[in-house]
XYZ file of C-alpha atoms in Angstrom:
777
model
C 74.300 129.901 107.807
C 76.440 130.442 104.661
C 74.623 131.345 101.468
C 75.905 129.611 98.350
C 74.647 129.740 94.776
C 73.640 126.155 94.172
C 74.221 126.296 90.425
C 77.690 127.830 90.623
C 80.330 125.300 89.522
C 82.907 127.247 91.502
C 80.942 127.408 94.766
C 82.778 127.227 98.058
C 83.956 123.697 98.728
C 82.838 122.473 102.123
C 82.787 118.683 101.900
C 84.605 115.874 100.087
C 83.887 112.155 100.367
C 85.837 109.148 99.123
C 84.349 108.048 95.809
C 86.956 105.397 95.020
C 90.086 104.179 96.747
C 92.711 102.139 94.926
C 94.332 99.753 97.415
C 96.474 96.604 97.085
C 94.400 93.449 96.578
C 96.943 90.823 95.466
C 100.149 89.719 97.173
C 100.933 86.641 95.066
C 99.784 83.036 94.882
C 96.951 81.271 93.035
C 93.825 82.810 91.528
C 90.385 81.186 91.299
C 87.416 82.321 89.222
C 83.767 82.165 90.306
C 80.388 82.967 88.746
C 81.508 82.037 85.223
C 84.505 84.316 85.394
C 82.563 87.422 86.444
C 84.565 87.494 89.683
C 87.883 86.083 90.849
C 89.455 85.359 94.235
C 93.078 86.049 95.108
C 95.364 86.244 98.154
C 96.270 89.509 99.833
C 98.375 88.739 102.903
C 96.036 87.380 105.578
C 92.960 88.003 103.434
C 91.192 86.579 100.413
C 89.856 89.316 98.144
C 86.851 88.743 95.890
C 87.216 91.078 92.895
C 84.951 91.834 89.932
C 86.581 90.961 86.622
C 85.143 93.860 84.617
C 85.941 96.819 86.867
C 88.512 95.396 89.283
C 86.472 96.617 92.268
C 86.463 94.687 95.522
C 83.243 92.726 96.020
C 84.061 91.159 99.401
C 86.853 89.718 101.513
C 87.666 86.875 103.896
C 89.898 87.872 106.800
C 92.127 85.289 108.515
C 93.187 87.890 111.115
C 96.962 87.893 110.864
C 97.382 84.318 109.626
C 98.766 84.555 106.080
C 97.085 82.426 103.420
C 99.403 79.861 101.790
C 96.849 78.205 99.524
C 93.098 78.119 98.850
C 90.609 76.373 96.571
C 86.999 76.975 95.528
C 84.829 73.859 95.264
C 83.431 73.209 91.739
C 79.859 73.885 92.925
C 81.107 77.258 94.282
C 79.482 76.609 97.646
C 82.676 76.672 99.712
C 86.199 78.039 99.612
C 88.835 76.242 101.699
C 91.888 78.145 102.929
C 95.212 76.927 104.300
C 97.352 79.244 106.404
C 100.819 79.371 107.937
C 99.451 78.153 111.262
C 98.599 74.830 109.542
C 94.880 75.446 109.952
C 92.343 74.603 107.266
C 89.182 76.692 107.200
C 86.015 76.071 105.229
C 84.080 79.240 104.311
C 80.549 79.576 102.979
C 81.098 81.494 99.742
C 77.768 83.340 99.639
C 77.933 84.621 103.246
C 81.753 84.590 103.676
C 81.315 82.959 107.085
C 83.658 80.300 108.457
C 81.691 77.083 108.946
C 84.548 74.782 109.954
C 88.131 74.949 111.200
C 90.462 72.002 111.620
C 94.139 71.154 111.941
C 95.760 70.197 108.650
C 97.908 67.443 110.257
C 100.680 68.453 107.839
C 103.893 69.289 109.688
C 104.603 72.192 107.317
C 102.418 74.599 105.309
C 99.983 73.353 102.669
C 101.065 74.658 99.250
C 98.740 72.854 96.799
C 95.039 71.920 96.749
C 92.463 70.401 94.441
C 88.836 69.305 94.762
C 87.111 66.466 92.908
C 84.261 67.030 90.457
C 81.589 66.250 93.084
C 82.895 68.945 95.489
C 83.138 66.249 98.162
C 86.818 65.374 98.390
C 89.628 67.853 98.898
C 93.300 66.926 98.442
C 95.982 68.990 100.190
C 99.682 68.725 99.429
C 102.287 70.010 101.843
C 105.963 70.777 101.803
C 106.378 67.939 104.317
C 106.029 65.368 101.509
C 102.493 64.161 102.345
C 99.055 64.412 100.746
C 95.834 64.319 102.763
C 92.393 63.739 101.295
C 89.457 65.222 103.223
C 85.724 64.593 103.044
C 84.226 68.097 103.220
C 80.745 66.903 104.159
C 81.503 64.057 106.560
C 84.364 66.116 107.971
C 87.187 63.610 108.335
C 90.478 62.674 106.678
C 89.910 59.792 104.253
C 93.495 59.224 103.047
C 96.995 59.990 104.259
C 99.493 59.446 101.435
C 103.187 59.508 102.300
C 106.137 60.175 99.998
C 109.883 60.089 100.165
C 111.294 63.389 101.431
C 109.820 65.691 98.797
C 107.643 68.795 98.429
C 104.236 68.295 96.824
C 104.046 70.840 94.001
C 100.678 69.876 92.500
C 97.698 67.580 93.101
C 94.917 66.748 90.658
C 91.848 64.482 90.793
C 90.881 62.463 87.710
C 87.689 63.939 86.141
C 85.639 60.745 86.566
C 87.664 58.070 88.374
C 88.775 57.616 91.976
C 92.333 58.487 90.994
C 94.591 61.173 92.415
C 97.677 62.417 90.568
C 100.478 64.144 92.466
C 103.683 65.898 91.413
C 106.582 66.282 93.821
C 109.984 67.938 93.967
C 111.750 64.672 93.057
C 110.435 65.312 89.511
C 108.093 62.308 89.690
C 104.371 62.070 88.980
C 102.476 59.480 91.019
C 99.067 58.023 90.280
C 97.120 56.878 93.378
C 94.105 54.614 93.578
C 91.899 56.162 96.279
C 89.945 52.911 96.683
C 93.023 51.061 97.898
C 95.272 54.013 98.904
C 98.014 52.465 96.774
C 100.426 54.147 94.348
C 99.686 52.494 90.990
C 102.173 54.250 88.764
C 105.240 56.488 89.010
C 105.598 58.564 85.863
C 109.050 59.788 84.969
C 109.385 62.378 82.239
C 110.669 65.595 83.797
C 114.149 66.604 84.880
C 113.130 69.689 86.872
C 110.327 70.846 89.157
C 106.820 70.011 87.918
C 104.550 73.039 88.316
C 101.150 72.000 86.944
C 98.934 69.040 86.041
C 95.850 69.228 83.815
C 93.582 66.624 82.192
C 92.856 67.281 78.522
C 90.401 64.359 78.392
C 89.581 61.408 80.616
C 92.439 59.584 78.910
C 95.105 62.286 78.401
C 96.917 64.327 81.022
C 99.450 67.129 80.512
C 102.215 68.146 82.890
C 104.387 71.254 82.695
C 107.606 72.055 84.474
C 110.615 74.274 84.761
C 112.560 71.934 82.456
C 110.874 73.844 79.591
C 108.747 70.965 78.322
C 105.120 69.840 78.445
C 104.691 66.067 78.746
C 101.561 64.319 77.472
C 100.488 61.085 79.205
C 97.947 58.583 77.929
C 95.998 55.617 79.327
C 94.005 57.144 82.204
C 90.677 56.038 80.724
C 91.706 52.365 80.538
C 89.950 49.859 82.771
C 93.317 48.846 84.160
C 95.430 51.712 85.424
C 98.429 49.586 84.737
C 98.041 50.457 81.078
C 99.269 53.988 81.788
C 102.709 54.304 80.252
C 105.480 55.249 82.657
C 106.919 57.581 80.035
C 105.098 60.332 78.116
C 103.860 59.511 74.649
C 104.729 63.021 73.495
C 107.090 65.708 74.829
C 106.511 69.255 73.606
C 109.546 71.543 73.988
C 108.366 75.043 74.946
C 111.787 76.747 75.338
C 110.670 78.476 78.534
C 109.838 77.408 82.068
C 106.161 76.469 82.308
C 104.114 77.723 85.275
C 100.616 76.950 83.977
C 99.056 74.856 81.224
C 95.480 75.564 80.032
C 93.545 73.492 77.525
C 91.771 75.100 74.605
C 88.209 73.806 74.880
C 87.333 70.641 72.914
C 90.795 70.334 71.335
C 94.247 68.988 72.131
C 95.619 72.511 71.842
C 96.901 74.155 74.991
C 98.161 77.530 76.183
C 101.240 77.807 78.358
C 102.338 80.619 80.673
C 105.829 80.920 82.012
C 109.074 82.665 82.646
C 109.092 84.834 79.513
C 106.084 86.727 80.809
C 103.977 85.879 77.754
C 101.432 83.280 76.645
C 101.690 80.915 73.677
C 99.305 78.437 72.072
C 100.603 74.973 71.140
C 99.173 72.105 69.134
C 99.418 68.913 71.177
C 99.179 66.723 68.083
C 101.952 68.390 66.096
C 104.023 69.842 69.004
C 104.133 73.169 67.174
C 103.584 76.664 68.488
C 100.622 78.141 66.606
C 100.367 81.538 68.261
C 102.604 83.566 70.504
C 101.632 86.616 72.482
C 103.163 89.747 71.047
C 106.157 90.465 73.201
C 107.106 93.971 74.184
C 110.646 93.370 75.290
C 110.685 96.607 77.221
C 107.580 95.595 79.116
C 108.671 92.096 80.017
C 112.026 92.613 81.682
C 112.182 90.467 84.808
C 108.392 89.981 84.794
C 107.190 86.375 84.786
C 103.727 84.853 84.749
C 103.335 83.075 88.079
C 99.806 81.755 87.626
C 97.225 81.539 84.837
C 93.637 80.380 84.709
C 91.230 79.914 81.750
C 87.844 81.686 81.803
C 86.078 79.605 79.177
C 82.708 81.366 79.491
C 84.346 84.726 78.755
C 86.845 83.415 76.195
C 89.681 84.841 78.258
C 92.708 83.854 80.301
C 93.502 85.584 83.571
C 97.211 85.791 84.336
C 99.080 86.847 87.471
C 102.584 88.262 87.111
C 105.591 88.510 89.367
C 105.107 92.296 89.579
C 101.630 91.521 91.059
C 99.831 92.670 87.915
C 96.639 90.870 86.855
C 95.937 90.693 83.101
C 92.899 89.514 81.146
C 93.934 88.067 77.779
C 91.724 87.022 74.847
C 92.104 83.243 74.490
C 91.889 83.241 70.678
C 94.239 86.157 69.912
C 96.293 86.329 73.147
C 95.858 90.098 73.173
C 95.731 91.847 76.542
C 92.222 93.229 77.039
C 92.804 94.918 80.393
C 95.191 95.111 83.313
C 94.620 95.426 87.060
C 97.233 96.527 89.569
C 97.349 94.009 92.409
C 99.877 96.097 94.301
C 100.509 99.797 93.761
C 103.715 100.391 95.773
C 104.516 103.857 97.074
C 102.592 106.546 95.185
C 104.704 109.671 94.659
C 102.505 111.448 92.113
C 98.899 111.536 90.854
C 97.723 113.635 87.892
C 94.347 113.912 86.168
C 94.730 113.399 82.393
C 92.552 112.655 79.380
C 89.919 114.489 77.364
C 87.533 114.890 80.290
C 90.251 114.237 82.879
C 88.742 110.762 83.160
C 92.115 109.089 83.746
C 94.696 109.257 86.529
C 98.400 109.031 85.714
C 100.105 107.505 88.755
C 103.827 107.811 89.498
C 105.223 105.090 91.760
C 108.595 103.807 92.832
C 108.994 102.398 89.341
C 110.294 103.167 85.857
C 106.737 102.748 84.559
C 103.699 105.022 84.545
C 100.314 103.478 85.239
C 97.357 105.401 83.812
C 94.143 104.285 85.525
C 90.577 104.765 84.408
C 88.806 106.843 87.048
C 85.698 104.659 87.021
C 87.517 101.318 87.285
C 90.791 99.756 88.363
C 91.991 98.976 84.824
C 95.081 100.788 83.603
C 97.527 101.300 80.762
C 101.182 100.538 81.413
C 103.605 103.060 79.902
C 107.274 102.213 79.374
C 109.664 104.899 78.278
C 112.245 105.342 81.031
C 115.061 103.177 82.295
C 115.101 104.608 85.822
C 112.467 105.520 88.402
C 110.073 108.262 87.300
C 110.076 111.318 89.574
C 107.364 113.637 88.289
C 104.804 114.458 85.600
C 103.384 117.678 84.195
C 100.135 117.644 82.188
C 99.029 119.598 79.103
C 96.391 122.265 79.723
C 93.838 120.268 77.697
C 94.791 117.023 79.464
C 95.615 115.218 76.202
C 99.268 114.627 76.982
C 101.992 114.991 79.573
C 105.749 115.096 80.099
C 107.513 112.735 82.511
C 110.939 112.988 84.112
C 113.161 110.310 85.636
C 116.073 109.880 88.021
C 118.523 109.299 85.170
C 117.875 112.857 83.902
C 115.715 111.786 80.948
C 112.338 113.207 79.951
C 109.604 111.756 77.738
C 106.625 113.343 75.987
C 103.352 111.354 75.888
C 100.236 111.897 73.753
C 96.709 110.539 74.397
C 94.658 109.533 71.368
C 91.339 111.375 71.576
C 89.290 108.534 70.071
C 90.856 105.393 71.558
C 92.463 106.797 74.708
C 95.674 104.911 73.905
C 98.808 106.681 75.131
C 101.998 106.718 73.052
C 105.438 108.229 73.526
C 106.101 111.057 71.077
C 109.649 112.086 71.971
C 112.458 111.481 74.438
C 115.501 113.486 75.512
C 118.323 113.504 78.043
C 117.506 116.679 79.949
C 119.839 116.881 82.958
C 123.003 115.348 84.336
C 121.111 114.464 87.494
C 117.589 113.476 88.504
C 114.701 115.500 87.061
C 113.012 116.664 90.260
C 110.283 118.944 88.849
C 108.449 119.834 85.637
C 105.955 122.521 84.595
C 103.876 122.714 81.415
C 102.883 125.957 79.701
C 99.362 127.103 80.595
C 98.623 128.312 77.062
C 100.291 125.864 74.653
C 101.460 122.261 74.619
C 104.835 122.830 72.980
C 106.682 124.562 75.821
C 107.635 123.383 79.306
C 110.255 123.787 82.045
C 112.291 121.227 83.978
C 114.132 121.460 87.297
C 116.783 119.107 88.594
C 118.922 117.972 91.490
C 121.812 119.615 89.598
C 120.256 122.955 90.796
C 119.402 124.112 87.276
C 116.196 124.818 85.377
C 115.749 124.484 81.614
C 113.153 125.620 79.086
C 112.128 123.202 76.314
C 110.314 123.394 72.985
C 108.672 120.671 70.959
C 110.003 120.856 67.397
C 108.630 119.049 64.334
C 111.361 117.488 62.186
C 111.361 117.831 58.398
C 111.674 114.071 57.978
C 108.733 113.557 60.308
C 108.596 112.947 63.982
C 109.156 115.209 66.963
C 112.166 116.446 68.892
C 112.585 118.101 72.276
C 114.904 121.104 72.065
C 116.420 122.919 75.047
C 116.285 126.725 74.599
C 117.763 128.024 77.851
C 119.528 126.740 80.956
C 119.851 128.670 84.209
C 121.547 127.917 87.520
C 118.519 128.422 89.757
C 119.178 127.451 93.380
C 121.889 126.368 95.763
C 120.096 123.049 96.296
C 117.580 120.773 94.519
C 114.738 122.459 92.609
C 111.808 120.647 94.259
C 108.961 122.352 92.420
C 108.312 124.573 89.418
C 105.148 126.164 88.006
C 104.220 128.531 85.141
C 101.756 131.411 85.484
C 98.378 131.337 83.665
C 99.593 133.871 81.039
C 102.968 132.136 80.520
C 104.744 135.365 81.490
C 106.312 134.139 84.736
C 107.568 130.987 86.382
C 108.151 130.217 90.052
C 110.520 127.688 91.609
C 110.848 126.275 95.123
C 113.998 124.668 96.434
C 115.502 122.722 99.254
C 117.577 125.862 99.954
C 114.410 127.376 101.617
C 113.865 130.016 98.902
C 111.152 130.702 96.332
C 112.233 132.452 93.112
C 110.254 134.325 90.482
C 111.416 134.054 86.847
C 110.488 135.963 83.689
C 109.559 134.004 80.562
C 110.752 133.295 77.948
C 114.002 134.990 79.026
C 114.223 132.726 82.099
C 115.782 135.469 84.218
C 115.355 135.720 87.991
C 113.076 138.637 88.929
C 112.926 138.175 92.710
C 113.825 135.783 95.529
C 111.246 135.239 98.295
C 112.671 134.302 101.690
C 110.804 133.382 104.852
C 110.595 129.628 105.045
C 112.896 128.081 107.645
C 113.046 124.699 105.919
C 113.035 123.396 102.355
C 110.197 124.321 99.985
C 108.311 121.303 98.596
C 105.674 122.834 96.320
C 104.922 126.150 94.582
C 101.818 127.142 92.593
C 100.447 130.250 90.884
C 96.857 131.184 91.665
C 94.663 130.679 88.572
C 93.139 134.172 88.989
C 94.986 136.382 91.485
C 98.555 137.567 91.093
C 99.825 135.508 93.993
C 102.034 132.473 94.508
C 101.551 129.813 97.197
C 104.483 127.848 98.584
C 104.479 124.926 101.020
C 107.426 123.912 103.127
C 108.871 121.332 105.471
C 108.444 123.915 108.246
C 104.701 123.117 108.246
C 103.552 126.424 106.739
C 102.001 127.669 103.507
C 102.962 131.193 102.492
C 101.081 133.412 100.048
C 103.324 135.811 98.119
C 102.180 138.835 96.103
C 103.665 138.945 92.608
C 103.121 142.716 92.280
C 104.403 143.944 95.648
C 106.724 140.980 96.248
C 105.523 140.754 99.869
C 104.328 137.820 101.957
C 100.596 138.426 102.253
C 99.757 135.627 104.635
C 101.165 132.574 106.387
C 98.889 129.574 106.928
C 99.840 127.277 109.791
C 97.822 124.116 110.194
C 99.978 121.064 109.637
C 102.328 119.913 112.383
C 104.694 118.485 109.779
C 105.953 118.981 106.232
C 103.394 120.331 103.760
C 104.227 118.271 100.681
C 101.698 119.394 98.078
C 99.082 122.063 97.411
C 96.488 122.928 94.794
C 94.177 125.940 94.271
C 90.386 125.521 94.127
C 87.405 127.758 93.363
C 89.319 130.196 91.177
C 92.038 130.619 93.736
C 89.840 131.488 96.735
C 90.485 128.145 98.410
C 93.576 126.009 98.700
C 94.045 122.312 99.485
C 97.205 121.073 101.180
C 98.565 117.665 102.077
C 101.251 116.720 104.574
C 103.440 113.973 105.908
C 100.852 113.451 108.682
C 98.545 111.761 106.151
C 96.003 114.615 106.328
C 94.425 116.767 103.636
C 93.273 120.236 104.663
C 91.008 122.706 102.862
C 91.689 126.393 103.578
C 89.821 129.628 102.919
C 92.363 132.039 101.445
C 90.904 135.294 102.838
C 90.636 134.136 106.442
C 93.305 131.374 106.548
C 90.608 129.281 108.198
C 90.702 125.494 107.888
C 87.312 124.544 106.439
C 87.794 120.781 106.263
C 90.228 118.033 107.246
C 90.263 114.694 105.385
C 91.883 111.656 106.959
C 92.015 108.528 104.790
C 95.746 107.870 104.279
C 98.218 106.283 106.664
C 101.440 107.893 105.428
C 102.863 110.896 103.558
C 100.488 112.331 100.962
C 102.987 113.203 98.252
C 100.690 114.563 95.575
C 97.332 116.261 94.948
C 95.501 116.894 91.688
C 92.135 118.539 90.993
C 90.039 119.457 87.989
C 89.258 123.091 87.184
C 86.028 123.413 89.178
C 87.321 121.333 92.091
C 84.562 118.727 91.824
C 87.196 115.964 91.649
C 90.248 115.768 93.891
C 92.842 112.982 93.763
C 95.458 112.243 96.429
C 98.384 109.794 96.361
C 100.300 108.489 99.366
C 103.354 106.471 100.306
C 100.992 103.971 101.994
C 100.468 102.442 98.526
C 97.006 103.907 97.918
C 95.490 106.751 95.956
C 91.997 108.148 96.417
C 89.482 109.938 94.242
C 87.512 112.431 96.333
C 84.133 113.727 95.172
C 82.817 117.165 96.051
C 79.645 116.914 98.136
C 79.381 120.616 98.973
C 76.102 121.096 97.143
C 74.530 118.116 98.885
C 75.846 119.220 102.280
C 74.596 122.757 101.749
C 71.186 121.485 100.690
C 70.991 119.249 103.757
C 72.101 122.138 106.011
C 69.491 124.414 104.467
C 66.766 121.805 104.949
C 67.869 121.184 108.527
C 67.833 124.936 109.197
C 64.345 125.287 107.737
C 63.079 122.326 109.760
C 64.482 123.850 112.962
C 62.839 127.173 112.173
C 59.490 125.433 111.756
C 59.965 123.621 115.074
C 60.859 126.909 116.788
C 57.624 128.425 115.481
C 55.714 125.389 116.728
C 57.394 125.737 120.138
C 56.321 129.382 120.420
C 52.767 128.418 119.482
C 52.708 125.677 122.128
C 53.930 128.109 124.779
C 51.228 130.633 123.852
C 48.614 127.889 123.975
C 50.041 126.757 127.357
C 50.527 123.161 126.152
C 53.458 122.835 128.515
C 53.910 119.077 128.217
C 54.357 119.162 124.413
C 56.405 122.348 124.690
C 58.815 120.683 127.143
C 59.374 117.694 124.834
C 59.976 119.952 121.844
C 62.368 122.190 123.811
C 64.405 119.093 124.751
C 64.415 117.940 121.123
C 65.639 121.359 119.973
C 68.172 121.413 122.823
C 66.919 124.731 124.183
C 67.778 124.762 127.931
C 66.357 128.258 128.586
C 62.988 127.444 127.021
C 62.830 124.086 128.805
C 63.549 125.850 132.130
C 60.780 128.341 131.456
C 58.328 125.480 130.852
C 59.431 123.701 134.045
C 58.800 126.844 136.090
C 55.279 127.000 134.639
C 54.785 123.384 135.751
C 55.700 124.316 139.342
C 58.176 121.520 138.853
C 57.943 118.424 141.008
C 58.784 114.797 140.289
C 55.178 113.724 139.702
C 54.429 116.545 137.265
C 57.738 115.944 135.485
C 57.015 112.250 134.990
C 53.574 113.040 133.535
C 55.030 115.678 131.191
C 57.935 113.624 129.865
C 56.348 110.191 129.733
C 58.738 107.391 128.772
C 62.266 108.817 128.853
C 64.421 107.809 125.883
C 68.222 107.616 126.071
C 68.559 110.626 123.742
C 66.244 112.781 125.876
C 68.028 111.695 129.041
C 71.424 112.686 127.618
C 70.091 116.141 126.717
C 68.510 116.569 130.175
C 71.834 115.766 131.855
C 73.414 118.650 129.922
C 70.468 120.917 130.855
C 70.842 120.070 134.543
C 74.553 120.881 134.431
C 73.706 124.330 132.984
C 70.759 125.121 135.287
C 72.582 124.004 138.408
C 75.183 126.761 138.032
C 72.565 129.394 139.034
C 70.989 129.359 142.513
C 67.720 130.696 141.067
C 67.344 127.569 138.941
C 68.803 125.065 141.382
C 65.386 123.784 142.498
C 64.374 122.757 138.956
C 67.837 121.318 138.358
C 67.671 119.190 141.513
C 64.160 117.903 140.753
C 65.185 116.845 137.235
C 68.432 115.333 138.549
C 66.505 113.305 141.140
C 64.154 112.142 138.391
C 67.084 111.070 136.172
C 68.842 109.195 138.988
C 65.662 107.320 139.849
C 64.970 106.432 136.211
C 68.393 105.558 134.758
C 71.010 102.989 135.738
C 74.621 103.920 136.390
C 75.704 102.185 133.173
C 73.205 104.215 131.119
C 74.398 107.461 132.683
C 78.054 106.686 132.025
C 77.323 105.937 128.362
C 76.394 109.588 127.655
C 78.874 111.950 125.987
C 80.794 114.272 128.365
C 78.877 112.887 131.349
C 81.901 112.826 133.692
C 82.683 116.592 133.412
C 78.957 117.370 133.751
C 78.611 115.236 136.888
C 81.692 116.819 138.449
C 80.223 120.270 137.837
C 76.867 119.209 139.269
C 78.500 117.848 142.431
C 80.446 121.055 143.034
C 77.444 123.346 142.567
C 75.097 120.999 144.484
C 77.434 121.096 147.486
C 77.417 124.909 147.278
C 73.597 125.003 147.108
C 73.362 122.578 150.037
C 75.693 124.749 152.117
C 73.633 127.852 151.213
C 70.363 126.181 152.164
C 71.876 124.876 155.394
C 72.895 128.405 156.351
C 69.439 129.646 155.423
C 67.830 126.957 157.547
C 70.002 127.966 160.529
C 69.001 131.598 160.068
C 65.301 130.689 159.872
C 65.629 128.535 163.003
C 67.285 131.487 164.831
C 64.399 133.763 163.808
C 61.865 131.189 165.073
C 63.756 130.918 168.333
C 63.851 134.735 168.719
C 60.117 135.083 168.039
C 59.380 132.286 170.480
C 61.430 134.021 173.215
C 59.723 137.332 172.522
C 56.283 135.760 173.167
C 57.315 134.614 176.655
C 58.634 138.016 177.576
């Protein structure tokens, strides 16, 4: 058993478990809040995800098993959620248990795209793209109304807050008011010239409608005794100058908030038709990003918005300031890096021109905009309080993290290369010097310079032609005296700093090199390659010290742990492997990704490991080595105590208890010794073992397979085997692990023992015959 100092922060790492996994939870569509806004429900393909509003963690899910959700609605009493899917099935789910309590055919001839429930949680209206609206009684379980339209798509349905009225909006730009008592259309309201996207009642008398014609229409007369008093034209039209996707009322006023195509929110006064507050627009942040759905959370004083880039934002209703963001979809993750004062944040590089910096303890993130093309890589300051990013257009940007607020700002930008920036490396001793590598086969050294007029500038000191192909990776030694580069040309090169001159070229990989790293302590360099190997190179002797072969595919990333005595690698097979440097032994394999693991990042003591994959997920792993070692030590001590007890039982000749304990400890030799003392027969065995559990039986099958290989022990093996066959069913026997190989071995040796005994019996019979003949003579 390995001995490890329990208090050593750099102890040997033997176990990692998933602490948190960031996965996609939103694929578009509506959002519904529950429990006073503490949780929200959203669509994710064929699932509904229930997410916590504060942390963004998944609380539960409803799985429709391959049938994509087109629409859903939570009843006002929050007892049920009703889903509509592409198969035209409606399902009613109990919200507290997430169990399906009813399934029925929607009758619609095309998918249901809009839903609404009345205030009593009894009636549900469904609108389809087939131009019909159905009203369902959720408790009596039947269709109460079937409302037909001219050929049109039903964009929105809304029940009146207190009357038996249903309002519908269709793709012919008309709003219809239906009397559910008579199933008649009482009014057709005409005020829009484009698709109507939302309907909302401000009061019992006033309704608002928003559309893509960039106006909000206000309708009056719904509280009148006669519905005929509703005007067919709006009494006020508010021009919003942007397509409206959602309208939300400000509580107890005629003010409303709109969300739309500009990707921002704005508050309007319904009495004066004036815009009173507009969300601060960051033009850079809002390019081609629209708000597709918005929902008020009155109890929290917030608005939750869903965007076309599948981002979820929580916005303060009074100030329209973004309080937090959640990433509904992460896309392909090409880089993960621990940043921040205590490395409590994760900077994630995706197939995007943006950087998302997540809090490690939640799913909230900051969105950083500073590049115009996809970001390729990041290198982090030694203290974690900043980083440099590079992009495909050859640009680089320097980012600083505010120590008090944690807000990240861009300090400087520069055009670094004529081609994509493929790699970056930050100085290990200061935050003003770094290197960049590019697809133009060059490397450059950079300094951060303070300008006299204020501000910062990135200055290039040296440029070197480095490799014949793309510089895939670059790293700087702990003392800033050397740098190492790895390239697609299969070579690893050592460079002196600050001169940036090539000192040596390492050759040995048969395919491109993906990652290179200096050991934090030893004078060695590790390189990983597409040939599936990791090579350790000595900086002093310039020799290859060791080659680690464990992945059957490209090794894409590596990181040193435990002061350089262990190394973690990731590959295109979706596996993470932990290696002992001295022995090249694989200590641990982690399997939680489904595609290429492009990046690894760890803190100094290795207690936190982060991995990012092209499967659209990234994972925070937590070191459990201390716990595992403690459990192993306790298990070892418990076994030692049981061994002592077993020896005591044998000395005291308590063979029955000794046999049970020997089986529990899986000691076949000791168990055989006890059986021989019992003069083993079926009756004695049954008394000694008592009721035979499945676990004991499985162990005995393994014992029999071992004993039966020796003719001296075949008698005990056959007695126990007979006992097992008379006690267990065939199904129980076949359920044991490795039972088939064990049975095959038992059959072969049993046939050999039978043949031996048959020959012995013949010989004994011949002796009896000879003795009998001798008597007569």
